[in-house]
XYZ file of C-alpha atoms in Angstrom:
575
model
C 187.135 -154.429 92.188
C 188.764 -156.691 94.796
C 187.334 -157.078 97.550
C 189.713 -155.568 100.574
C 188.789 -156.435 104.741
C 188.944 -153.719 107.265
C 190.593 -155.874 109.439
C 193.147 -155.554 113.183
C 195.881 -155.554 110.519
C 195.171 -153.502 107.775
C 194.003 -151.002 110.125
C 197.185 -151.010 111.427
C 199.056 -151.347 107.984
C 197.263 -148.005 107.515
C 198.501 -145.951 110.510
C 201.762 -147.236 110.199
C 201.561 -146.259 106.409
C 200.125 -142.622 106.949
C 202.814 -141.968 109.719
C 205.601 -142.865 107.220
C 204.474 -140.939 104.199
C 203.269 -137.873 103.026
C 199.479 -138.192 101.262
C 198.094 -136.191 99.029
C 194.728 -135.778 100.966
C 193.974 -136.805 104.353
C 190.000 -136.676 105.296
C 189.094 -136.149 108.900
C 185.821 -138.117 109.754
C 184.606 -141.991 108.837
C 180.996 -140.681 108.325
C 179.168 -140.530 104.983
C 180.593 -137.231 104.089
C 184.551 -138.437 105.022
C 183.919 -141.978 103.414
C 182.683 -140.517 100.126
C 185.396 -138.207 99.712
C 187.822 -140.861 100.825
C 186.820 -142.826 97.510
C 186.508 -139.727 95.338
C 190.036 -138.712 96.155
C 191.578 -142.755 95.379
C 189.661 -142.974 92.225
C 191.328 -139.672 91.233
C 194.845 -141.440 91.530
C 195.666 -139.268 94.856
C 197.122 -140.968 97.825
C 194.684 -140.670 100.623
C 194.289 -141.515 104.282
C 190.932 -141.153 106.373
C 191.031 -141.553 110.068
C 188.065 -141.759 112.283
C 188.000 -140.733 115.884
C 185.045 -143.464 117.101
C 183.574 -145.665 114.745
C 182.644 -145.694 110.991
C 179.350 -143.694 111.098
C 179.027 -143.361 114.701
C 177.964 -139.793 114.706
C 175.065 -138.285 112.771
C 175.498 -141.248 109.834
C 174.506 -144.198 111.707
C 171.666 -141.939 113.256
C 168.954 -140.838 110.289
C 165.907 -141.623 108.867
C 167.485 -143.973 106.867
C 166.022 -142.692 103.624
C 167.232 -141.877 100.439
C 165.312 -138.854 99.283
C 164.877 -135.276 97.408
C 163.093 -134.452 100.735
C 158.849 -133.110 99.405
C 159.183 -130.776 102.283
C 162.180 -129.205 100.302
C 160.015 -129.097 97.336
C 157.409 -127.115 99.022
C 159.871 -124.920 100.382
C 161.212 -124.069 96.740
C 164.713 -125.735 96.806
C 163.859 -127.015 93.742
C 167.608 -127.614 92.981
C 168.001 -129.495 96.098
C 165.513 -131.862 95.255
C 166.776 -132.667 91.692
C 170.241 -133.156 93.109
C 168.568 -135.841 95.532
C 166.108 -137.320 93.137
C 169.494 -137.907 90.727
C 171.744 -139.237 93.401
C 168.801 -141.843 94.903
C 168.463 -143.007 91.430
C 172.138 -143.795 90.890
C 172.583 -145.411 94.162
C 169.089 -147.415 93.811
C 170.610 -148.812 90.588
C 174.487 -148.904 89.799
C 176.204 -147.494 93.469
C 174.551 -149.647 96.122
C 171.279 -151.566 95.045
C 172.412 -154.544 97.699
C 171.889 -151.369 100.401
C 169.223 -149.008 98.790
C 165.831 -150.077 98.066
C 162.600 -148.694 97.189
C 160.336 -147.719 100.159
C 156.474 -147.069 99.574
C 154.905 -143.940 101.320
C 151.737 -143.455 102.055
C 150.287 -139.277 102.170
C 146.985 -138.794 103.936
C 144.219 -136.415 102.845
C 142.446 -134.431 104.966
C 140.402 -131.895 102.825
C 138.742 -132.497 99.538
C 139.574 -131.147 96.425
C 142.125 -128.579 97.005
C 144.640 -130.431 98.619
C 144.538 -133.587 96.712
C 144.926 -131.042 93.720
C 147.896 -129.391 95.601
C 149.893 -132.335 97.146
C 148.827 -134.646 94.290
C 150.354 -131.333 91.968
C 153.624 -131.679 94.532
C 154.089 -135.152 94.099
C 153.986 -135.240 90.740
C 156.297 -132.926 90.532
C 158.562 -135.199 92.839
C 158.311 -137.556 89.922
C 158.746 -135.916 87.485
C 161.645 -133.632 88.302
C 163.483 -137.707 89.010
C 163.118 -137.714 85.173
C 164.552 -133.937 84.959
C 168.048 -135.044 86.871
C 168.756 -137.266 83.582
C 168.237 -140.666 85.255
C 165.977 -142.930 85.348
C 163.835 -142.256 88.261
C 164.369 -146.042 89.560
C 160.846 -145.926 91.884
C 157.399 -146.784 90.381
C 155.114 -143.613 89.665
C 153.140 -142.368 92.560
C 148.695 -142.941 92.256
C 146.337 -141.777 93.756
C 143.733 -143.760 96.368
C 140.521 -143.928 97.461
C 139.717 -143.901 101.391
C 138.928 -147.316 100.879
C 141.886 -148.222 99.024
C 144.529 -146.547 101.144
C 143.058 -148.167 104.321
C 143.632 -151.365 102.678
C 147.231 -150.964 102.482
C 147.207 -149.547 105.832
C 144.625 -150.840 107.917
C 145.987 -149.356 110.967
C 144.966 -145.741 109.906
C 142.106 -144.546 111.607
C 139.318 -144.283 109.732
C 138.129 -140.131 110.149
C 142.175 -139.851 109.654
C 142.116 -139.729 105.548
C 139.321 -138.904 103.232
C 141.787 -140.546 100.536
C 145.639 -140.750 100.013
C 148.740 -140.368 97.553
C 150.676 -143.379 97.046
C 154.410 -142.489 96.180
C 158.043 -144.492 96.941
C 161.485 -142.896 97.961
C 164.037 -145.034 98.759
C 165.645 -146.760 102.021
C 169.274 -147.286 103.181
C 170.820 -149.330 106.030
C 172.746 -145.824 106.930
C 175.422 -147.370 108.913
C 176.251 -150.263 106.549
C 176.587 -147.727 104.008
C 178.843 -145.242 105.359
C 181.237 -148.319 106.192
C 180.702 -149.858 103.006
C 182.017 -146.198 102.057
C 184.977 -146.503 103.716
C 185.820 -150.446 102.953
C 185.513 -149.058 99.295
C 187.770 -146.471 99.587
C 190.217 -148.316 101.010
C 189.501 -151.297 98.215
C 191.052 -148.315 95.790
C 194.182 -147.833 97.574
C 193.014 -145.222 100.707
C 194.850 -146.064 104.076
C 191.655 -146.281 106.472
C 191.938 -146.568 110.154
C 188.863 -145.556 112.600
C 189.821 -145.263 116.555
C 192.150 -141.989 115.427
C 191.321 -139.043 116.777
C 193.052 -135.782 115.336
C 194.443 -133.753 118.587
C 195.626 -131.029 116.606
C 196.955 -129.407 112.534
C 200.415 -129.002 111.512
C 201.239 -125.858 110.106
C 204.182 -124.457 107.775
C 203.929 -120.964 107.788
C 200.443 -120.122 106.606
C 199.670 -123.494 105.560
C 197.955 -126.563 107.160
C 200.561 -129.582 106.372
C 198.495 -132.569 108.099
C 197.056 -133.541 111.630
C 198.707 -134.664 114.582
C 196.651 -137.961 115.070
C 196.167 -140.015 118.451
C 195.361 -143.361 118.410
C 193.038 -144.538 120.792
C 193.555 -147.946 121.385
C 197.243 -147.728 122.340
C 197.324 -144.291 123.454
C 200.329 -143.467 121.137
C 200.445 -140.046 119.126
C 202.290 -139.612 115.815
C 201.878 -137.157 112.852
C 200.229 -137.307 109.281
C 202.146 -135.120 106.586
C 199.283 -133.993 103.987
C 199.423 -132.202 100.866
C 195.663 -131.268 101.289
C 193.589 -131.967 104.877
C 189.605 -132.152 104.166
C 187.154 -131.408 107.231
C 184.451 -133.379 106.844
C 183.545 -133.577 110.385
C 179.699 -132.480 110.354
C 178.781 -131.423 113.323
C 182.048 -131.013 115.035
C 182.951 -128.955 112.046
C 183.820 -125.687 114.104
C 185.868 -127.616 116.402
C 188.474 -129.225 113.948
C 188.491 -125.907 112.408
C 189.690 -124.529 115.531
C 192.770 -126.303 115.275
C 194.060 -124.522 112.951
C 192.953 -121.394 115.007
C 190.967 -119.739 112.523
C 187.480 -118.862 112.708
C 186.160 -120.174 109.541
C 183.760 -118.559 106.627
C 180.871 -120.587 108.274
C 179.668 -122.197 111.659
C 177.750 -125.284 111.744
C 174.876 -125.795 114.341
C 173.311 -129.464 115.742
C 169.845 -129.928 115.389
C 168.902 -133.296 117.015
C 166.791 -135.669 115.495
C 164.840 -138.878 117.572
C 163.499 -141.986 116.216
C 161.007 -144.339 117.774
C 161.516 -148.258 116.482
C 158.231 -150.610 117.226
C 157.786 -153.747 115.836
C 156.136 -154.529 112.684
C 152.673 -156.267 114.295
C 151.886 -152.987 116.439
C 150.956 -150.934 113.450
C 149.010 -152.998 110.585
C 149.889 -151.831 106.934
C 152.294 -152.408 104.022
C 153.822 -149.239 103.225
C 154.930 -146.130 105.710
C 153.290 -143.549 106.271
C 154.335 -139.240 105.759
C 152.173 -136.995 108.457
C 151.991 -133.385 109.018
C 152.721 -132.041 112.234
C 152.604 -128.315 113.514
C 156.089 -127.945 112.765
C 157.471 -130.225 109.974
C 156.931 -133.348 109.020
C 156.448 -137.235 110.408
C 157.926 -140.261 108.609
C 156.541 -144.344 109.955
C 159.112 -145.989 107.625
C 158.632 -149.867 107.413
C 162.341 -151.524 108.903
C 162.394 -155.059 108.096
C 160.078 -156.562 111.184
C 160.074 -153.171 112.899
C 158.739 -149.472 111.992
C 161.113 -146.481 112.192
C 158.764 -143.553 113.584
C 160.285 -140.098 113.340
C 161.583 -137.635 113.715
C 162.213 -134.458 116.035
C 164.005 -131.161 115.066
C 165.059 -129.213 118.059
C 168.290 -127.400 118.436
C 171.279 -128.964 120.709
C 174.401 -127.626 122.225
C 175.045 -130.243 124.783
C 177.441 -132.741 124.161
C 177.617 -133.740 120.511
C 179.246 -137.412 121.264
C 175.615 -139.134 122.778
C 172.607 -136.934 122.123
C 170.369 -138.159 124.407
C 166.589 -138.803 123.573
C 164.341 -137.099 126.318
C 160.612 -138.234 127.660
C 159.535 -135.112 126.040
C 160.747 -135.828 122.382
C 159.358 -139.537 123.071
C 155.928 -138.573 124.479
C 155.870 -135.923 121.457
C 156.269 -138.521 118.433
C 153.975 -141.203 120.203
C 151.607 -138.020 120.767
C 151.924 -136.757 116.909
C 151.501 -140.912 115.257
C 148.743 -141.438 117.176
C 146.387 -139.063 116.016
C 146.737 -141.066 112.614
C 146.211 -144.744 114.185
C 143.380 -146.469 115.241
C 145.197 -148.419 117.823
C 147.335 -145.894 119.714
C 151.170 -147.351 120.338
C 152.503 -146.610 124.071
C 155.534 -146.483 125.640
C 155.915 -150.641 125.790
C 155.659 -150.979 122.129
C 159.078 -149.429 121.653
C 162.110 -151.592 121.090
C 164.452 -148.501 120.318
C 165.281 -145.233 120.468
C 168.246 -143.417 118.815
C 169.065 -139.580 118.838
C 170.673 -138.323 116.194
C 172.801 -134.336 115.286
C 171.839 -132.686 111.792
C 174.515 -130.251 110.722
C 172.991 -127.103 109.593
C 174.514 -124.775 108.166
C 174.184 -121.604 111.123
C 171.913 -119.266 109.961
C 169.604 -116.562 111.195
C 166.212 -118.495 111.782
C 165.397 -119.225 115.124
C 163.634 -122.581 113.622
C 166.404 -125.300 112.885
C 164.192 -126.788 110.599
C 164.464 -123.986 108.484
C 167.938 -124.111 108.584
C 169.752 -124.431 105.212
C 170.486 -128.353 104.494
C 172.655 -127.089 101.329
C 176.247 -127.446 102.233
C 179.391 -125.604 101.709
C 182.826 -125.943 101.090
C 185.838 -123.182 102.716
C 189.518 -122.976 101.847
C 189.765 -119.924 104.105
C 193.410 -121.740 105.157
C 195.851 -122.738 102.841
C 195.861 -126.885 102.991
C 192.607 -127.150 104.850
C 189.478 -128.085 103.056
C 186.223 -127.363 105.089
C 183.007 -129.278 104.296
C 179.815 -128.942 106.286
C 176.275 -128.979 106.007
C 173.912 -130.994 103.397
C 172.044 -134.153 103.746
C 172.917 -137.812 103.653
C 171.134 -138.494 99.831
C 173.311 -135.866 98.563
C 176.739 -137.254 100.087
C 178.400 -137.769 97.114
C 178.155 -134.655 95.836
C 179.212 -133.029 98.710
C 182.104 -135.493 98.325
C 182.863 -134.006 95.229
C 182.809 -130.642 96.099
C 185.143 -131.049 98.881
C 187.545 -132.631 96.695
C 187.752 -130.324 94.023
C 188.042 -127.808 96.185
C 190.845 -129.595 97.407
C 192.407 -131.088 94.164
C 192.475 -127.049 92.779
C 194.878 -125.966 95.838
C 196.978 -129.492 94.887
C 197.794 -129.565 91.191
C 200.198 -127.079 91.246
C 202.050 -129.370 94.171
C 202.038 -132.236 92.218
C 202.779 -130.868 88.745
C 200.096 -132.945 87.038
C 196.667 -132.214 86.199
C 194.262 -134.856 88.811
C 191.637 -136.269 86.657
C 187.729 -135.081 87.884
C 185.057 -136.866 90.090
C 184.561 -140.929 88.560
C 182.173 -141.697 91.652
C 179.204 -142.052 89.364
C 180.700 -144.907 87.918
C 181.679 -146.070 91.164
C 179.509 -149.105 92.365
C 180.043 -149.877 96.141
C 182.309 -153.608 97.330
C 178.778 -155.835 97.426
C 176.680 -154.019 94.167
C 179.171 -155.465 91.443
C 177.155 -158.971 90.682
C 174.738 -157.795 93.299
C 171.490 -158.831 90.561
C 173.039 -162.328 89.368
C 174.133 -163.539 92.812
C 170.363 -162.591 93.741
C 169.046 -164.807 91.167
C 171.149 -167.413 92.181
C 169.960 -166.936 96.028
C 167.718 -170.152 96.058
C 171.164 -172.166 94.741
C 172.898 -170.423 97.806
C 170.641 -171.571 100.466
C 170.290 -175.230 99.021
C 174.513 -175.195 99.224
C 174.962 -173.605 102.368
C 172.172 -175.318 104.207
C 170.743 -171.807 105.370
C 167.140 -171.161 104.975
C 166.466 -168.860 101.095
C 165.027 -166.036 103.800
C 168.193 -166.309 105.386
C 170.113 -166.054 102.432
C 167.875 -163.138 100.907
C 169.278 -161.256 104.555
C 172.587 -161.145 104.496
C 172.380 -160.486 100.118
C 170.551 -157.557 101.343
C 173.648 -156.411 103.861
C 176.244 -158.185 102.175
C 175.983 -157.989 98.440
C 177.665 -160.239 95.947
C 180.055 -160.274 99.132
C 178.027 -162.626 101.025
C 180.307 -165.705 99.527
C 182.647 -164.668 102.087
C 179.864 -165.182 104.704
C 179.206 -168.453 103.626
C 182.983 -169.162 103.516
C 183.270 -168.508 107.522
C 180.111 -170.689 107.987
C 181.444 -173.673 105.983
C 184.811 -173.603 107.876
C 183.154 -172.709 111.501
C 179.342 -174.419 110.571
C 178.798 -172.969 114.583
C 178.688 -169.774 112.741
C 175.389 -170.435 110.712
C 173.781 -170.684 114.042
C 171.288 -167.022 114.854
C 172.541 -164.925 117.598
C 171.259 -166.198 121.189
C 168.356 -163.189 121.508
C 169.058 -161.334 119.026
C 167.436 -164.289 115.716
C 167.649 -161.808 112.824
C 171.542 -162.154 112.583
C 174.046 -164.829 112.085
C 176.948 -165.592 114.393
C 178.829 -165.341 111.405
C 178.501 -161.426 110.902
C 179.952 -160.776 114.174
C 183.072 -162.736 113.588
C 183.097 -160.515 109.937
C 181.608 -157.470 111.612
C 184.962 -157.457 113.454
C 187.581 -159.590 110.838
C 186.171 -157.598 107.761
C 184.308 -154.967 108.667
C 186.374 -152.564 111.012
C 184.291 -153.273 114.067
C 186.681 -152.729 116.900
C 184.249 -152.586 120.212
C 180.653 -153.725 121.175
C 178.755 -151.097 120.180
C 180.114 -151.122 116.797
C 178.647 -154.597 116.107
C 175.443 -154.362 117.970
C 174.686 -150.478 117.466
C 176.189 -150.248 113.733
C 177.197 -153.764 111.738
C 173.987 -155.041 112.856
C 171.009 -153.151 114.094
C 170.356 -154.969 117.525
C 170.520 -152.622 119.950
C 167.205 -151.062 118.842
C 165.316 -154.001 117.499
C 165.382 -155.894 120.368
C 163.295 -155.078 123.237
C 167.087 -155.526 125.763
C 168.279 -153.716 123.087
C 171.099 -155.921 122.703
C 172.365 -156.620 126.290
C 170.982 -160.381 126.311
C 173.441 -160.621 123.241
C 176.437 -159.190 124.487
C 178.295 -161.579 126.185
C 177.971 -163.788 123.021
C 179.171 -160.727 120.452
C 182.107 -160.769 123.182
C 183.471 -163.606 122.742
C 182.729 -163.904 118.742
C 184.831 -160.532 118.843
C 187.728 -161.146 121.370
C 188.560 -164.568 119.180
C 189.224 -161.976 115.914
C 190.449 -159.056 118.034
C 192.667 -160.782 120.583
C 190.985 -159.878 123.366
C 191.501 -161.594 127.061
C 188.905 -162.850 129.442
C 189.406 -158.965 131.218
C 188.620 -157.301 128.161
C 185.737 -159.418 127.063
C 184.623 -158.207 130.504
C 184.786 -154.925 130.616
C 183.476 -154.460 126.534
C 180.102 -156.132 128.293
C 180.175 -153.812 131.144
C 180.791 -150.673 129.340
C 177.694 -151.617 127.206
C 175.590 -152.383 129.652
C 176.020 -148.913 131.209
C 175.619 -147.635 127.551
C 171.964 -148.925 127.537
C 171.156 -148.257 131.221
C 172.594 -144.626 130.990
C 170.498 -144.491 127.659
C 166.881 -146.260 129.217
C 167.790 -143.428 132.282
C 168.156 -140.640 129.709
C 164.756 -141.137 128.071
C 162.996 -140.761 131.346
C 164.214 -137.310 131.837
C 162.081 -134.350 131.105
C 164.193 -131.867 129.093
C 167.821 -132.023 127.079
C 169.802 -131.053 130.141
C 169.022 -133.755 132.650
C 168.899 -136.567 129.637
C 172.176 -135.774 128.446
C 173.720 -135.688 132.209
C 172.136 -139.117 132.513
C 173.477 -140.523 129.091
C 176.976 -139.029 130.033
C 176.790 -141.374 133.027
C 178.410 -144.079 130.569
C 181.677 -143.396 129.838
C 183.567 -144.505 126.483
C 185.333 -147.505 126.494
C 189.037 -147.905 127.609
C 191.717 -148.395 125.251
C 192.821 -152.339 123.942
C 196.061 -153.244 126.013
C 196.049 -157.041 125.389
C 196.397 -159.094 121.495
């Protein structure tokens, strides 16, 4: 498949497209969910657009664990289905969908109690394993073994030595969330699908009893205009009930937000070579090795503030710090954290008072003629959510189009960046000798870029300036901002720095000794003037005081009044 940019112009190609036509499907929401069914409906032959009100995975997508997995806590709550469904889908994306993205991670499981529980989580994990071989895929992870105390505090040395009396050894796999989602999108729109993010829907068109498209507002010129649809899919997560509302029904289902936190600390402040699973009173707690930093997380409390920004409070902090260190020998504090990032689960809205017993399965609703509803589920299992949504779709379409549409192809489906992907790594140590970057360097951006990264190395050998690292920010290339924003959709800041690249948690600034430089890299693609350079690095420098001032506050309410303090970033006038 050729590969297609997200670029100024093709995003607005793409508006100008979906204003002038009427598409077969139109999917509201660039996150994992809208991305994936985005590409399921193009490789069905339909014509599709997908518009994004913010950013390509700027809500809950950019915002996980950043793990592929059929979820052991599922398993020992009996969703035995769930987990096979996962196991299947990490395996495909580990080896045909996205292995340049998706990697195996290993875990390590403490024991506290002889006998019976290594004979009941070693039973569980087995299980794990072997129901990757019941999906009918390879299970693309090694097996898990068990370890001695000895032997698991050898791998991770920074356990505390009355924390384990031995350990299970098992691997899941890890995803660079945000990357992925866009990758998603890029795809899609590789296959035909007109793609724009910075479009916010402001409303449905109806015919009668039937939704007809979306009245869609876009936000960098402030003009309005209308998308005629044959079929409109919801895939909004968790503002599911409030695109619904548009088309003033109340829906077969409500969705609810159950925020998640993460904790990032570099890689030398816990010792150890694989992460880490804990118990806590309530669920469970992942330390998931992150390049030269550790993801620690996460929280599951329920939130009904504003959905945009959840904000991280000093409670959720001081309660993941509290729950890791019982496991450590050499406790972390509050100055060991580069990052923090808050993220919104949609659950399904049940009657449990618990969101973490909330149902993660999702659901589909064609309650309106025209609209397709999909909510709920987890980020493993996108694609067949995806699927879902479309068929549901696709069956309310056929008889408009007088054809039969061909099923779901996805699984066949590799990502722009996997085609290649294996030889172009062999060939990694050739790279760096041609391109004059360093093979670690190289072994990066293959690892974010794919079999794509040529057209990395094609900026640098036209701008060499480009091959320079980021002033502060040494883990990334000048050249991925200029491609962050010429290739990759990236419209504002805090796209780069919170979403092409992962800066604005693994540095300690979190990305504001960078920003002036990611300004300029940006306004020379984007067309900005010396004003708007200006007031992109103002904007996120509020972002990250407003967010530094919300995780000093004590509870949900007076975080998220803090992190509203920052408002959203005023529309492009100039290029």
């Amino acid at each position: 498949m050729r590969s297609v940019a997200l670029s100024p112009e093709s995003r607005q190609a793409a508006l100008d497209q979906m204003a002038a036509e009427t598409l077969d499907v139109l999917v509201i929401g660039g996150g994992v969910v809208g991305g994936g069914a985005a590409l399921d409906a193009a490789t069905r032959g339909l014509s599709v657009g997908l518009i994004e009100a913010r950013d390509y995975a700027s809500g809950t997508s950019s915002r996980s664990s950043k793990l592929i997995h059929g979820g052991l806590r599922y398993l020992e709550m009996l969703d035995f289905r769930l987990v096979a469904e996962a196991l299947g889908e990490r395996s495909l994306l580990l080896e045909k969908l996205a292995p340049h993205l998706v990697r195996p991670v290993p875990f390590i499981y403490p024991l506290t109690h002889r006998v019976w529980e290594r004979l009941y989580a070693g039973s569980g994990v087995m299980l794990y394993d072997s129901m990757a071989y019941l999906s009918g895929r390879s299970r693309g992870v090694p097996h898990h073994r068990h370890l001695t105390h000895r032997g698991a505090r050898r791998i991770m040395p920074a356990l505390r030595k009355d924390a384990l009396i031995g350990a299970l050894h098992y691997y899941d796999g890890q995803v660079d969330d945000a990357r992925h989602t866009m990758f998603l999108s890029r795809t899609a729109a590789a296959y035909g699908a007109r793609v724009a993010s910075r479009a916010r829907v402001v409303g449905l068109l109806r015919e009668g009893d039937r939704v007809t498209g979306a009245t869609v507002k876009d936000l960098e010129t402030g003009k309005e205009f209308d998308v005629r649809a044959r079929q409109v899919v919801n895939a909004t997560g968790v503002w599911t009930d409030e695109t619904q509302s548009f088309a003033g029904e109340r829906g077969q289902f409500h969705v609810r937000a159950s925020k998640g936190i993460h904790l990032v600390v570099p890689r030398d402040r816990i010792r150890g070579e694989s992460g880490l699973i804990l118990r806590t009173e309530k669920s469970v707690l992942f330390v998931i090795p992150w390049g030269r930093h550790w993801i620690i997380g996460t929280t599951d409390t329920d939130w009904s503030l504003s959905k945009d920004h959840p904000a991280a409070s000093s409670t959720d902090i001081d309660y993941l710090l509290h729950h890791v260190n019982k496991a450590l020998e050499v406790p972390l504090t509050r100055d060991d954290v580069t990052g923090v990032y808050a993220g919104l689960r949609p659950l399904l809205a049940g009657e449990e008072e618990a969101t973490s017993q909330l149902s993660r399965e999702h659901a589909v609703s064609t309650t309106v003629k025209g609209l397709t509803v999909i909510a709920g589920g987890k980020y493993t299992t996108y694609r067949i959510m995806a699927k879902d949504a479309i068929d549901a779709a696709v069956h309310g379409l056929s008889s408009q189009l007088n054809r039969t549409v061909p099923g779901c192809c996805t699984e066949d489906v590799p990502l722009l960046g996997a085609d290649g992907y294996e030889a172009v790594w062999n060939q990694r140590q050739m790279l760096a000798a041609s391109s004059g970057l360093h093979v670690g360097r190289i072994e990066h951006l293959l690892q974010r870029y794919g079999s794509l990264v040529g057209e990395l190395l094609d900026l640098i050998r036209d701008r060499p300036d480009l091959g320079r690292a980021l002033t502060g920010a040494d883990d990334y290339l000048r050249a991925e901002i200029v491609y962050a924003a010429s290739h990759e959709g990236a419209r504002h800041l805090d796209d780069a720095i919170a979403r092409r690249t992962r800066i604005s948690i693994e540095t300690f600034d979190r990305g504001t000794v960078v920003a002036a430089e990611v300004a300029e890299l940006m306004g020379d693609v984007l067309g900005w003037d010396v004003a708007q350079k200006a007031n992109e690095v103002d904007h996120y420098l509020k972002r990250v005081e407003a967010e530094r001032e919300s995780q000093t506050m004590a509870d949900d309410a007076t975080a998220d009044a803090a992190r509203l303090g920052a408002p959203d970033v005023v529309p492009v006038t100039t290029g």
